[in-house]
Short mmCIF file of C-alpha atoms and ligand atoms in Angstrom, two decimals:
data_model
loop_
_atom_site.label_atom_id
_atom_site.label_comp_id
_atom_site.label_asym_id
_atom_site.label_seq_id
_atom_site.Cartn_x
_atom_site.Cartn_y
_atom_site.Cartn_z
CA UNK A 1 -23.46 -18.45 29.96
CA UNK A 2 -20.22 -17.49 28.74
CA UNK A 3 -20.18 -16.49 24.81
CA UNK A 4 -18.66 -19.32 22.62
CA UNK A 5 -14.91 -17.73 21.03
CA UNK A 6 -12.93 -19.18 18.44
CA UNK A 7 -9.35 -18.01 17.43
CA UNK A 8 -9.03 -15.84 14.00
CA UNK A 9 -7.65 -18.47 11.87
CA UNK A 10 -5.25 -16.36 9.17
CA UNK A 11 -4.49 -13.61 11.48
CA UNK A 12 -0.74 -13.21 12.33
CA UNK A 13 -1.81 -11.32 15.53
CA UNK A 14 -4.54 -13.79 16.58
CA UNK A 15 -3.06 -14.29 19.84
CA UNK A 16 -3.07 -11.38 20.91
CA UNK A 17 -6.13 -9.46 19.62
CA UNK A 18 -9.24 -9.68 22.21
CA UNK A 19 -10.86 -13.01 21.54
CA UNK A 20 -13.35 -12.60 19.09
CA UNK A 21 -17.17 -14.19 19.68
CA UNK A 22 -18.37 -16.44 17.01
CA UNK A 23 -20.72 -14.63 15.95
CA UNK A 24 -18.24 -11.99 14.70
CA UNK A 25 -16.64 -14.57 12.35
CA UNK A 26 -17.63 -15.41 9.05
CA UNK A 27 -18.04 -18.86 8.09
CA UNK A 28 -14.49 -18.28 6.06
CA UNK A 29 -13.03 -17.50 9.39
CA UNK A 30 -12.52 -14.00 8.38
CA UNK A 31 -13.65 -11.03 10.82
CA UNK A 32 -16.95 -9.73 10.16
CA UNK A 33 -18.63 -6.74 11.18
CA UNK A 34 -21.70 -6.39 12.81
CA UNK A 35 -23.87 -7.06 9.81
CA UNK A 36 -21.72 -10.23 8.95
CA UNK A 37 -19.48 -8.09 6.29
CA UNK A 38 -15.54 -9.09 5.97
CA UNK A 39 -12.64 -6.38 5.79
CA UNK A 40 -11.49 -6.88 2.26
CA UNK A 41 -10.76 -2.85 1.40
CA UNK A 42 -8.51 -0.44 2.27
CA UNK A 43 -9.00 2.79 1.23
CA UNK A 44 -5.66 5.52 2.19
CA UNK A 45 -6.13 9.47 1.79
CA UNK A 46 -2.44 10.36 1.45
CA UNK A 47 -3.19 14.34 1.55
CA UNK A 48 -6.14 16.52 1.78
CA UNK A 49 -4.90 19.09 -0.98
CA UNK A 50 -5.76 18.92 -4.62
CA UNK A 51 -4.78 20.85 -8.06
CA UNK A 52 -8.40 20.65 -9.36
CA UNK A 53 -11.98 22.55 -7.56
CA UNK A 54 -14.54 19.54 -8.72
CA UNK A 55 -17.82 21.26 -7.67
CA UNK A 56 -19.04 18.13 -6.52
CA UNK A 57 -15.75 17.27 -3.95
CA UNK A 58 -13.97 20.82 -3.34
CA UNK A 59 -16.13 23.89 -4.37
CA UNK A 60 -13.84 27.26 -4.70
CA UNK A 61 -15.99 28.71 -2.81
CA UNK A 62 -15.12 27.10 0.46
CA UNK A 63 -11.52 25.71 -0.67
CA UNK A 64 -10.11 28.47 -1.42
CA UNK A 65 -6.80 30.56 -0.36
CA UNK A 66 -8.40 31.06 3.52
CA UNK A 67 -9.00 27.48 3.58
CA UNK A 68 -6.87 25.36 6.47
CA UNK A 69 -5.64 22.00 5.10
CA UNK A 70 -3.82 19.51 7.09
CA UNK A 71 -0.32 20.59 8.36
CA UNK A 72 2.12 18.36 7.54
CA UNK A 73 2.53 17.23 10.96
CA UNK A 74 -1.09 16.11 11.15
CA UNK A 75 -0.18 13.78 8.14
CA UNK A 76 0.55 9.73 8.79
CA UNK A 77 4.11 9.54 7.43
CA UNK A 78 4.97 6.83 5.24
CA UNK A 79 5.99 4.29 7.80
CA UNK A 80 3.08 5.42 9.78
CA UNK A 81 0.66 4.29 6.57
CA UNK A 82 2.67 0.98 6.05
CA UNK A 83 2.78 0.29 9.79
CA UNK A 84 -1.19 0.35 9.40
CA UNK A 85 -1.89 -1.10 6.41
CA UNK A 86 -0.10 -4.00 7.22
CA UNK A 87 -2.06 -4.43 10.32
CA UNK A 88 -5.46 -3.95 7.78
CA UNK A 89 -3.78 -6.97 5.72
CA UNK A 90 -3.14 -9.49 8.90
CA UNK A 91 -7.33 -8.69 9.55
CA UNK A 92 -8.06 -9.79 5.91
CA UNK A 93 -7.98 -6.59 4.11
CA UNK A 94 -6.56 -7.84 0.02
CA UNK A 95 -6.90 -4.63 -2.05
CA UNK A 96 -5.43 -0.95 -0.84
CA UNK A 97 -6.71 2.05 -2.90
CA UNK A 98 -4.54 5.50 -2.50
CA UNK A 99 -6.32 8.43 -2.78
CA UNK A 100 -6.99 11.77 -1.46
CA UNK A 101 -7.01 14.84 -2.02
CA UNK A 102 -4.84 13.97 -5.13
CA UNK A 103 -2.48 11.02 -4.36
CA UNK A 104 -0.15 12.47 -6.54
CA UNK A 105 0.37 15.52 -5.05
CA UNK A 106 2.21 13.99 -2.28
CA UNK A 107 5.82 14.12 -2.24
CA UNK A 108 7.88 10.98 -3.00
CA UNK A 109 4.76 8.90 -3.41
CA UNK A 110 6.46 5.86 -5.05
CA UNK A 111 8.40 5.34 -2.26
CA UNK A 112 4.92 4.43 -0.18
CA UNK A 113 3.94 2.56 -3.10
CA UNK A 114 6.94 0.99 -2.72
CA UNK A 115 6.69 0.52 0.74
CA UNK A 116 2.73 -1.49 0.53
CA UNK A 117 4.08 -3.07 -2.12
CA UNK A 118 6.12 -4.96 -0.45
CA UNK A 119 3.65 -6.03 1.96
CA UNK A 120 2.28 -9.50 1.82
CA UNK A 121 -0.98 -11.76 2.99
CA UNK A 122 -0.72 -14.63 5.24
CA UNK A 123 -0.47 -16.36 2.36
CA UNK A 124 2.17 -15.07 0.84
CA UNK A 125 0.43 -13.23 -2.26
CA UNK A 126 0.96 -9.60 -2.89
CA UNK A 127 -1.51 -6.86 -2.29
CA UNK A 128 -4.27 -5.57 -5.21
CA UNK A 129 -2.33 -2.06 -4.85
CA UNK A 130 -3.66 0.60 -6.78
CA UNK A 131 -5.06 4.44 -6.89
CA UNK A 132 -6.82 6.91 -7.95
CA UNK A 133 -6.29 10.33 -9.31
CA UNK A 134 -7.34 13.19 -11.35
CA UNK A 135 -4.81 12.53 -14.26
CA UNK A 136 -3.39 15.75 -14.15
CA UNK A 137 0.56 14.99 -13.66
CA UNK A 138 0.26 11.46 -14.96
CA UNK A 139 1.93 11.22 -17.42
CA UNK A 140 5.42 12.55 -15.79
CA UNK A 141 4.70 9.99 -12.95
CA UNK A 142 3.31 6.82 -14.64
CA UNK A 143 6.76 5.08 -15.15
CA UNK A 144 7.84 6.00 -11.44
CA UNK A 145 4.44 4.38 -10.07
CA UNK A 146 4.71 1.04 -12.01
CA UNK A 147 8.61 0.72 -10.96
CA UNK A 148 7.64 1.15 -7.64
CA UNK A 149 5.52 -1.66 -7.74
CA UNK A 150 1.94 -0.35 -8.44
CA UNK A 151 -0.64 -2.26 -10.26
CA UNK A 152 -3.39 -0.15 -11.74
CA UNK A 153 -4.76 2.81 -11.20
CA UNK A 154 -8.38 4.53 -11.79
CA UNK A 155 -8.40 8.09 -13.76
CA UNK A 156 -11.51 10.52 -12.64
CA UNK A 157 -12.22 12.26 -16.32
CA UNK A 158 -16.09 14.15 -16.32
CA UNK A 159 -16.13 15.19 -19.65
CA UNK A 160 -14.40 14.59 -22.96
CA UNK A 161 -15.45 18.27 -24.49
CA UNK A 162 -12.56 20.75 -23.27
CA UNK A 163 -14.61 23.52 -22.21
CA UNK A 164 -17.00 21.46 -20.35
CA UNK A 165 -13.77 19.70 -18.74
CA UNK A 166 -12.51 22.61 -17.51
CA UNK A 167 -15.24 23.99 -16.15
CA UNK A 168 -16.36 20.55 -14.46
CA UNK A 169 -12.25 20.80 -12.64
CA UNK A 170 -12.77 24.76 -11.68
CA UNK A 171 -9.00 24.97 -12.33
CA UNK A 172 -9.30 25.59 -15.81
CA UNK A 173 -7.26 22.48 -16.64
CA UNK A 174 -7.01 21.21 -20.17
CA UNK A 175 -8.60 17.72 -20.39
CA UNK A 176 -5.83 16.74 -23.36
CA UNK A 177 -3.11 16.27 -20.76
CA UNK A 178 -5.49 13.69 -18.69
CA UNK A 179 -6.21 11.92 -22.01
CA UNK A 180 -2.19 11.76 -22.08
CA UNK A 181 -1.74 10.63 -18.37
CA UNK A 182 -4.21 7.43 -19.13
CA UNK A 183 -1.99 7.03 -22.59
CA UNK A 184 0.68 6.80 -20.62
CA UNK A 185 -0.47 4.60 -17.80
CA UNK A 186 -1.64 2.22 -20.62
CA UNK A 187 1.61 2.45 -21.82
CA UNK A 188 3.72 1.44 -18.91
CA UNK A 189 1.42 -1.07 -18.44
CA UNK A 190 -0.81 0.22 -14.90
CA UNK A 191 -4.13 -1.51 -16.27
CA UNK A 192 -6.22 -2.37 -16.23
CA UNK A 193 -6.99 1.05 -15.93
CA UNK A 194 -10.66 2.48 -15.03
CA UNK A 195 -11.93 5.83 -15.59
CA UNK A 196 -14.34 7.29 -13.59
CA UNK A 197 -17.24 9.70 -14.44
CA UNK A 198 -19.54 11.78 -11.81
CA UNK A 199 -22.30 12.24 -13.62
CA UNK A 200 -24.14 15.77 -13.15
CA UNK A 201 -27.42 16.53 -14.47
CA UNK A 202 -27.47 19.64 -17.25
CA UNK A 203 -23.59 19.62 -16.03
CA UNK A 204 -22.00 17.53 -17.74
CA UNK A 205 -24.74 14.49 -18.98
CA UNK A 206 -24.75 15.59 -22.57
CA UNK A 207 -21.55 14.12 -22.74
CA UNK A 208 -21.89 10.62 -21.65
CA UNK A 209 -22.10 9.06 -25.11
CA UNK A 210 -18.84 11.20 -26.26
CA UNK A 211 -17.31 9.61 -22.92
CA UNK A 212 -18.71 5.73 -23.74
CA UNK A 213 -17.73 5.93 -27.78
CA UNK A 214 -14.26 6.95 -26.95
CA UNK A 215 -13.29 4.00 -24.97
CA UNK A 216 -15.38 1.96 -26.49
CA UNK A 217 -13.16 -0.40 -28.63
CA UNK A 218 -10.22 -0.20 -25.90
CA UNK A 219 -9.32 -2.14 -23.16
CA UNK A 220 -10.41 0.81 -20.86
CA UNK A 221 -13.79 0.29 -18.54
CA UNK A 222 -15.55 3.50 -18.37
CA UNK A 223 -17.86 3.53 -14.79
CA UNK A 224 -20.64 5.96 -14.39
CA UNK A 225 -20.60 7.44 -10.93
CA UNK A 226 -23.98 9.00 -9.26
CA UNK A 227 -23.68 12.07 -8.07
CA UNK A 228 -23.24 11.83 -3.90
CA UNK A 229 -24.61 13.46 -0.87
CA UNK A 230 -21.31 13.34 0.21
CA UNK A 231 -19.94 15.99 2.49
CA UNK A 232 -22.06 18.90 3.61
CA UNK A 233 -20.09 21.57 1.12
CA UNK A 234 -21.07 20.30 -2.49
CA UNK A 235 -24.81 21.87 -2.08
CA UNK A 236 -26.44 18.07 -3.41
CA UNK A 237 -30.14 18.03 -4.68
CA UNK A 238 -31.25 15.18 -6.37
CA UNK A 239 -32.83 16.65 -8.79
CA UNK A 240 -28.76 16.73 -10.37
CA UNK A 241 -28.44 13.14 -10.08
CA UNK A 242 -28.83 10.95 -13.41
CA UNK A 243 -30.00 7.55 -12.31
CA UNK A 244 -27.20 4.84 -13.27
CA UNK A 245 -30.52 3.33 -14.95
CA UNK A 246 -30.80 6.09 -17.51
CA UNK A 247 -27.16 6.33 -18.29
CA UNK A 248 -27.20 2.67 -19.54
CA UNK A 249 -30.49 3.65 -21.44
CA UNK A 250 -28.81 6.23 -23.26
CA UNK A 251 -25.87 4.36 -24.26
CA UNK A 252 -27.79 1.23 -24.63
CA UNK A 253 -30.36 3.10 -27.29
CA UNK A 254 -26.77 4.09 -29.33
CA UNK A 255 -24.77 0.91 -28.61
CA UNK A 256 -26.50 -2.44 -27.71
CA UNK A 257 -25.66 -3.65 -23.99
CA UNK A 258 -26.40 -6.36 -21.85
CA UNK A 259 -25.59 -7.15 -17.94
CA UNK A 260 -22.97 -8.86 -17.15
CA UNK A 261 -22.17 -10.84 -13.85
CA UNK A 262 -20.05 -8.77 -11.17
CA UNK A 263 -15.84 -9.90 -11.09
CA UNK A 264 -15.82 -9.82 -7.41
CA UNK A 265 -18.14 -10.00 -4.33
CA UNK A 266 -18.59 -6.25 -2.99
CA UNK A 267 -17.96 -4.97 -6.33
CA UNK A 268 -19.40 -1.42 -6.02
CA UNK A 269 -19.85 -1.04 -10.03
CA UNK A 270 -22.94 -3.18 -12.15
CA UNK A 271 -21.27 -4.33 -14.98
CA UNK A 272 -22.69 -4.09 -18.53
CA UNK A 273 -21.10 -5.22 -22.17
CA UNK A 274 -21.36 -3.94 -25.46
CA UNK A 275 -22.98 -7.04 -28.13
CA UNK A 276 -20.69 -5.84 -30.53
CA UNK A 277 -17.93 -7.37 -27.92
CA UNK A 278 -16.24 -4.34 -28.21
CA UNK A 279 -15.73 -4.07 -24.07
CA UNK A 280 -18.01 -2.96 -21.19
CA UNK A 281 -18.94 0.14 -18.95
CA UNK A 282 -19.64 0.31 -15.75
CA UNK A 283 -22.28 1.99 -13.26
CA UNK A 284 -22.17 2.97 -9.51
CA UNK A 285 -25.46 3.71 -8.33
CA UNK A 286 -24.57 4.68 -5.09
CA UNK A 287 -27.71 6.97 -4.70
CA UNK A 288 -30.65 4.85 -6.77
CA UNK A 289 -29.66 1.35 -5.36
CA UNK A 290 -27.52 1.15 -2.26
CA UNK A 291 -24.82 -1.75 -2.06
CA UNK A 292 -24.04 -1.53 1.80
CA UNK A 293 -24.94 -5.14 2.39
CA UNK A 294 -21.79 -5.80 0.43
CA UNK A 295 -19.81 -3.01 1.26
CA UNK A 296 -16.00 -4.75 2.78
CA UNK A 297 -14.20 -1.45 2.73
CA UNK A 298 -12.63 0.74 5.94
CA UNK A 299 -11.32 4.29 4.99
CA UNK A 300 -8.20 5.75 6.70
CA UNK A 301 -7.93 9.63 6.47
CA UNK A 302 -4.75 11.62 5.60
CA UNK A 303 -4.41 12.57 9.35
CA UNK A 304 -4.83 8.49 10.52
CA UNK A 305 -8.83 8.13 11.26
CA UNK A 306 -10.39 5.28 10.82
CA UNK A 307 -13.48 5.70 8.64
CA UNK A 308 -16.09 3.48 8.68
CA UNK A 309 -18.36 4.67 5.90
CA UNK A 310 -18.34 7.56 3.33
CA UNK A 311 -21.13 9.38 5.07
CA UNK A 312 -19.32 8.97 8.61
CA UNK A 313 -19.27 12.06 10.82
CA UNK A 314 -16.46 10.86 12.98
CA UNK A 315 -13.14 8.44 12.55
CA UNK A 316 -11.71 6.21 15.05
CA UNK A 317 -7.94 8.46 15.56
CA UNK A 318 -5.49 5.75 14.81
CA UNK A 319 -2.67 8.07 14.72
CA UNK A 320 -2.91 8.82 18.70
CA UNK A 321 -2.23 4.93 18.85
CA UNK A 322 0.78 4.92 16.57
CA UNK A 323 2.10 7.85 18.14
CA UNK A 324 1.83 5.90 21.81
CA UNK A 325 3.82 3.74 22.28
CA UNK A 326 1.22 0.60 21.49
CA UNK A 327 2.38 -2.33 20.32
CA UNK A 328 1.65 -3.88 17.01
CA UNK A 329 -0.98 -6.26 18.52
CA UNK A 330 -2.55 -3.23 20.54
CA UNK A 331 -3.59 -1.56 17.86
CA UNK A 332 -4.46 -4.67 15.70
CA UNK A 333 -7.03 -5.26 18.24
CA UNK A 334 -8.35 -1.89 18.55
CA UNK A 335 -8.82 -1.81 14.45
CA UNK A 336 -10.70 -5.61 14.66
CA UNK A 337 -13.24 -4.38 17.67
CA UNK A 338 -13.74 -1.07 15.72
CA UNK A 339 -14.92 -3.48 12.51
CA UNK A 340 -16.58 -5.73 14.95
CA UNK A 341 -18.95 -2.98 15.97
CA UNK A 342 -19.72 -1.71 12.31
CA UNK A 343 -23.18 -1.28 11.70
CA UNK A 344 -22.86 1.53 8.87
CA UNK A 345 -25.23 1.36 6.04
CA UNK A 346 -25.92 5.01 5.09
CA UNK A 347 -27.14 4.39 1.30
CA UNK A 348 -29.48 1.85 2.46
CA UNK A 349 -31.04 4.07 4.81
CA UNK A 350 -31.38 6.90 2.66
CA UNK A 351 -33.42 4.63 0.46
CA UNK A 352 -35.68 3.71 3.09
CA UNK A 353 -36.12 7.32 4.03
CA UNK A 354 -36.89 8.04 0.46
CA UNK A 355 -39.49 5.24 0.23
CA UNK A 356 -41.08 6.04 3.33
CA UNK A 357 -40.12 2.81 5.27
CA UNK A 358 -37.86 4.16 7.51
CA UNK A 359 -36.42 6.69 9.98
CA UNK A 360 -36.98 10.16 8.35
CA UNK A 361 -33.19 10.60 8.01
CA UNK A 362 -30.26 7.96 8.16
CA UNK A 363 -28.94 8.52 12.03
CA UNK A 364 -26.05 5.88 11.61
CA UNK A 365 -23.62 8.46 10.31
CA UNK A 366 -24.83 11.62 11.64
CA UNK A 367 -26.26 14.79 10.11
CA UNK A 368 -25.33 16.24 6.54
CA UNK A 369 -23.35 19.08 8.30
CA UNK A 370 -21.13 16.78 10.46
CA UNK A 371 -20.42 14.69 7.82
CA UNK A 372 -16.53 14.50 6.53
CA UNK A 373 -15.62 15.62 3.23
CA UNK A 374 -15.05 13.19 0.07
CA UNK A 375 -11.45 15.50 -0.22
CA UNK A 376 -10.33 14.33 3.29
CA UNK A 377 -11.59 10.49 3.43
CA UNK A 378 -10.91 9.73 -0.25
CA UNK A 379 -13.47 8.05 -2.62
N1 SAM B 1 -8.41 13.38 -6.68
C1 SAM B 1 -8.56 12.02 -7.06
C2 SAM B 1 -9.60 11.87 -8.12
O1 SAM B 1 -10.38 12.80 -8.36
O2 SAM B 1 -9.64 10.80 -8.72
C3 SAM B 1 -8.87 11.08 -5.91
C4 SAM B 1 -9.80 11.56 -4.84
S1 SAM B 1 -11.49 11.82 -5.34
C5 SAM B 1 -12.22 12.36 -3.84
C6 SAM B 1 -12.03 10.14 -5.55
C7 SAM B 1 -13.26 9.94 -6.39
O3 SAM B 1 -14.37 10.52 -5.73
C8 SAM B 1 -13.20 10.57 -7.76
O4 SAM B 1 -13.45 9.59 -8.75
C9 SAM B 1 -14.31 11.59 -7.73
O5 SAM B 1 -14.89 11.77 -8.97
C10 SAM B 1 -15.26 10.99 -6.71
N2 SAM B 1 -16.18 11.97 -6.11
C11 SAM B 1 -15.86 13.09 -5.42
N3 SAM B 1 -16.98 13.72 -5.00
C12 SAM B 1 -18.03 12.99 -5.44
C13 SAM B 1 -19.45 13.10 -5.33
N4 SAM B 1 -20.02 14.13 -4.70
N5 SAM B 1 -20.21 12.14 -5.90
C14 SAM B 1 -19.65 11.10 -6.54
N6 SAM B 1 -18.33 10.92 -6.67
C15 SAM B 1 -17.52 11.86 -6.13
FE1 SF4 B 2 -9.70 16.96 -6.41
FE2 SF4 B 2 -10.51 14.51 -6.91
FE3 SF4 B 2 -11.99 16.12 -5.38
FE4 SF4 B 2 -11.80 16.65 -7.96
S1 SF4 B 2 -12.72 14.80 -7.05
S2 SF4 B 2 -11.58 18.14 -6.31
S3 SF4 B 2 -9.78 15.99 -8.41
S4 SF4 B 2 -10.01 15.36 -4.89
FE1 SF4 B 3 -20.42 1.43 2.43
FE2 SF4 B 3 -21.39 3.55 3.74
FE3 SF4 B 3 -21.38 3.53 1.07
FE4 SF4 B 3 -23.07 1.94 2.44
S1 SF4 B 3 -23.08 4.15 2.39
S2 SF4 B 3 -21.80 1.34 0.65
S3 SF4 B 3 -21.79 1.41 4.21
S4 SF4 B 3 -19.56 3.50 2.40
#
C-alpha cells in the first residue's frame, strides 16, 4: 500500500518539494529527520582562515604557511549564502549562526549580515541572526555589525590570565583587546552576548573561577565548553577533558549554584544560576552527556556543503546545485530529503561505545581521520 503524504504546511515551496511521508513530519507540521528532530539551526562557515592557532581547532603545526585554504572561488558568495539560507528558513530553520574560520575575517561581512537580515519566516518575524568569533577585531567592527542588522553575537575567550591567553590562541594575541571587543559589543547593544570557554585539562582549568568571577555580576553568560574529538588534527585524549560536572563543582564550592530550566528546546548548554542572583553560567557537555536527541541544527561549510553533524566525514555539495542552473524549489527539495534521511547522533554513540553498550566505534559519521575540521564546518 501506498505511503500516506501530507503537504508541509508553512513551507513556501511545499508544492514543489517531493511529497513528504507522514512519518517525516512532526506533529507541528514541521520536517523532521529521521529520528523525528525539526530543522531549527543554521549554522554558516563564511571562511576557513583564522588570525588565532587554538590548539584544540587549528594546531600550527598543520595550519601553517604550507597549508591550502579555500580559494576564493571555492567560497559561496554572499548571494550564494542568502540564496540558501533562505531556502533553510522556508524548511523551518529560525536561528542562523555565522562562523568559521573567523567570521570576521571575511571581507564586507555586514553586507551578508545585512543581506540574512533581511530575510523573513513564513510568518513574517525576523531571523535569530547572530555569530561567533574570536574577539580579536571586535571592537573596530561592533558598530558596523549591529547597523547591519545583527542581533548578538558569542565571544570564544579561554583564559582571563594574559600569558595563559596567548598561549591558549598560538598567535600570541593579547587577551585585553578581546575583553575590549565584548565591551564594545555590550556597548552597541549585540547582547545578549555569550562567551565561550573550551575547557583544557592542566591547559587552561586553573582559570575557570578567574573566568566565572569576572562576569559574574554582569549581564554576560559565561558557557563551559568540553573539550571535542572534533577533527582528526587536534590530537584529543580524554584524559584533557574536564567533565562539565566538575566545572560546576568548582564554581559551585566558591559561588553557590543551582540548575536552572533550559530557554529553548535543543538548547545545547545546561543552565545553572548563582543564589546570590547575581546571573548564571552555562555548560556544554558535549563529551560526558550527549544531546543528539535534541540536536535541530544543519551546518553549511564555507565552500557550500551541507553538514549534517559536527563529526560528519562528508557534506552534501550544495554549491554544485546553485551553480546549475536548479531552480529554487530544486534545491529546496534536495536540502528537505537530505534532513529527511538524518540519522546522525555521533555523541550518543560515543557514549555507548564508552559504556560498553554499543558498536566499538560510532560508524554514523565515519572514522576520526575522515572527519572534517571544526575550522572548516564552524562550531
Ligand atoms: N573563530 C571563531 C571562534 O573561535 O569563536 C568561530 C569558529 S570556532 C571553530 C567556533 C567555536 O568552536 C569556538 O567557540 C571554539 O572555541 C569552539 N571549538 C573549536 N574547537 C573545539 C574543540 N576541539 N572542542 C570544543 N570546542 C571547540
Ligand atoms: Fe580560530 Fe576559532 Fe578555531 Fe580558535 S577556535 S583557531 S579562533 S576558528
Ligand atoms: Fe548534533 Fe552530531 Fe553533536 Fe550529536 S554529535 S549533538 S548529532 S552535531
Amino acid at each position: 500500500m501506498a505511503e500516506k503524504v501530507i503537504p508541509l504546511a508553512d513551507n513556501r515551496y511545499a508544492a514543489a518539494l517531493p511529497r513528504i511521508p507522514l512519518t517525516a513530519m512532526r506533529p507541528n507540521g514541521l520536517l523532521g529527520d529521521a529520528l523525528g528532530r525539526p530543522l531549527r539551526d543554521l549554522r554558516i562557515s563564511v571562511t576557513d582562515r583564522c588570525n588565532f592557532r587554538c590548539s584544540y581547532c587549528m594546531p600550527k603545526e598543520v595550519f601553517d604557511k604550507h597549508y591550502d585554504f579555500l580559494p576564493q572561488t571555492s567560497l559561496l558568495s554572499f548571494e550564494e549564502i542568502t540564496r540558501t539560507a533562505r531556502l533553510f528558513v522556508a524548511h523551518g530553520v529560525r536561528k542562523i549562526r555565522l562562523t568559521g574560520g573567523e567570521p570576521l575575517l571575511r571581507k564586507n561581512l555586514e553586507v551578508l549580515v545585512a543581506m540574512l537580515a533581511a530575510l523573513r519566516t513564513p510568518n513574517g518575524d525576523a531571523l535569530d541572526l547572530t555569530l561567533t568569533t574570536n574577539g580579536s577585531v571586535l571592537a573596530r567592527k561592533a558598530q558596523a555589525l549591529k547597523d547591519a542588522g545583527l542581533k548578538r553575537v558569542t565571544v570564544s575567550l579561554d583564559a582571563l590570565d594574559d600569558a595563559i591567553f596567548r598561549r591558549m590562541n598560538d598567535a600570541d594575541f593579547p587577551v585585553a583587546e578581546v575583553l575590549a571587543g565584548i565591551e564594545e559589543a555590550q556597548r552597541v547593544g549585540l547582547g545578549p552576548i555569550k562567551v565561550n570557554m573550551v575547557v583544557k585539562r592542566g591547559t587552561n582549568d586553573g582559570q575557570i573561577l578567574a573566568m566565572a568571577r569576572h562576569f559574574k555580576g554582569t549581564p554576560i553568560v559565561l558557557r563551559f565548553i568540553e573539550y571535542m574529538d572534533v577533527g582528526a588534527t587536534n590530537g584529543w585524549r580524554m584524559d584533557e577533558v574536564l567533565p562539565s560536572a566538575e566545572v560546576v563543582a568548582r564554581i559551585h564550592a566558591a559561588h553557590p549554584l543551582e540548575a536552572i530550566e533550559a530557554n529553548v528546546s535543543g538548547e545545547t548548554a545546561e543552565r545553572w544560576r548563582y543564589l546570590d542572583g547575581s546571573g548564571e553560567i552555562g555548560v556544554i557537555s558535549s563529551v560526558t552527556q550527549a544531546f543528539c536527541q535534541d540536536c535541530n541544527r544543519a551546518r553549511l561549510s564555507t565552500e557550500g556543503k551541507l553538514f549534517l553533524c559536527l563529526f560528519a566525514s562528508q557534506g552534501h555539495d550544495l554549491r554544485a546545485l546553485l551553480r546549475a542552473s536548479y531552480s529554487d524549489e530544486q534545491i529546496a527539495g534536495a536540502i528537505g530529503l537530505i534532513w529527511q534521511a538524518r540519522t546522525d547522533r555521533y555523541s550518543e554513540l560515543r557514549s555507548a561505545a564508552a559504556a560498553g553498550e554499543g558498536p566499538d566505534s560510532p560508524g554514523a559519521s565515519g572514522a576520526r581521520e575522515r572527519r572534517v575540521e571544526m575550522h572548516y564546518i564552524g562550531g
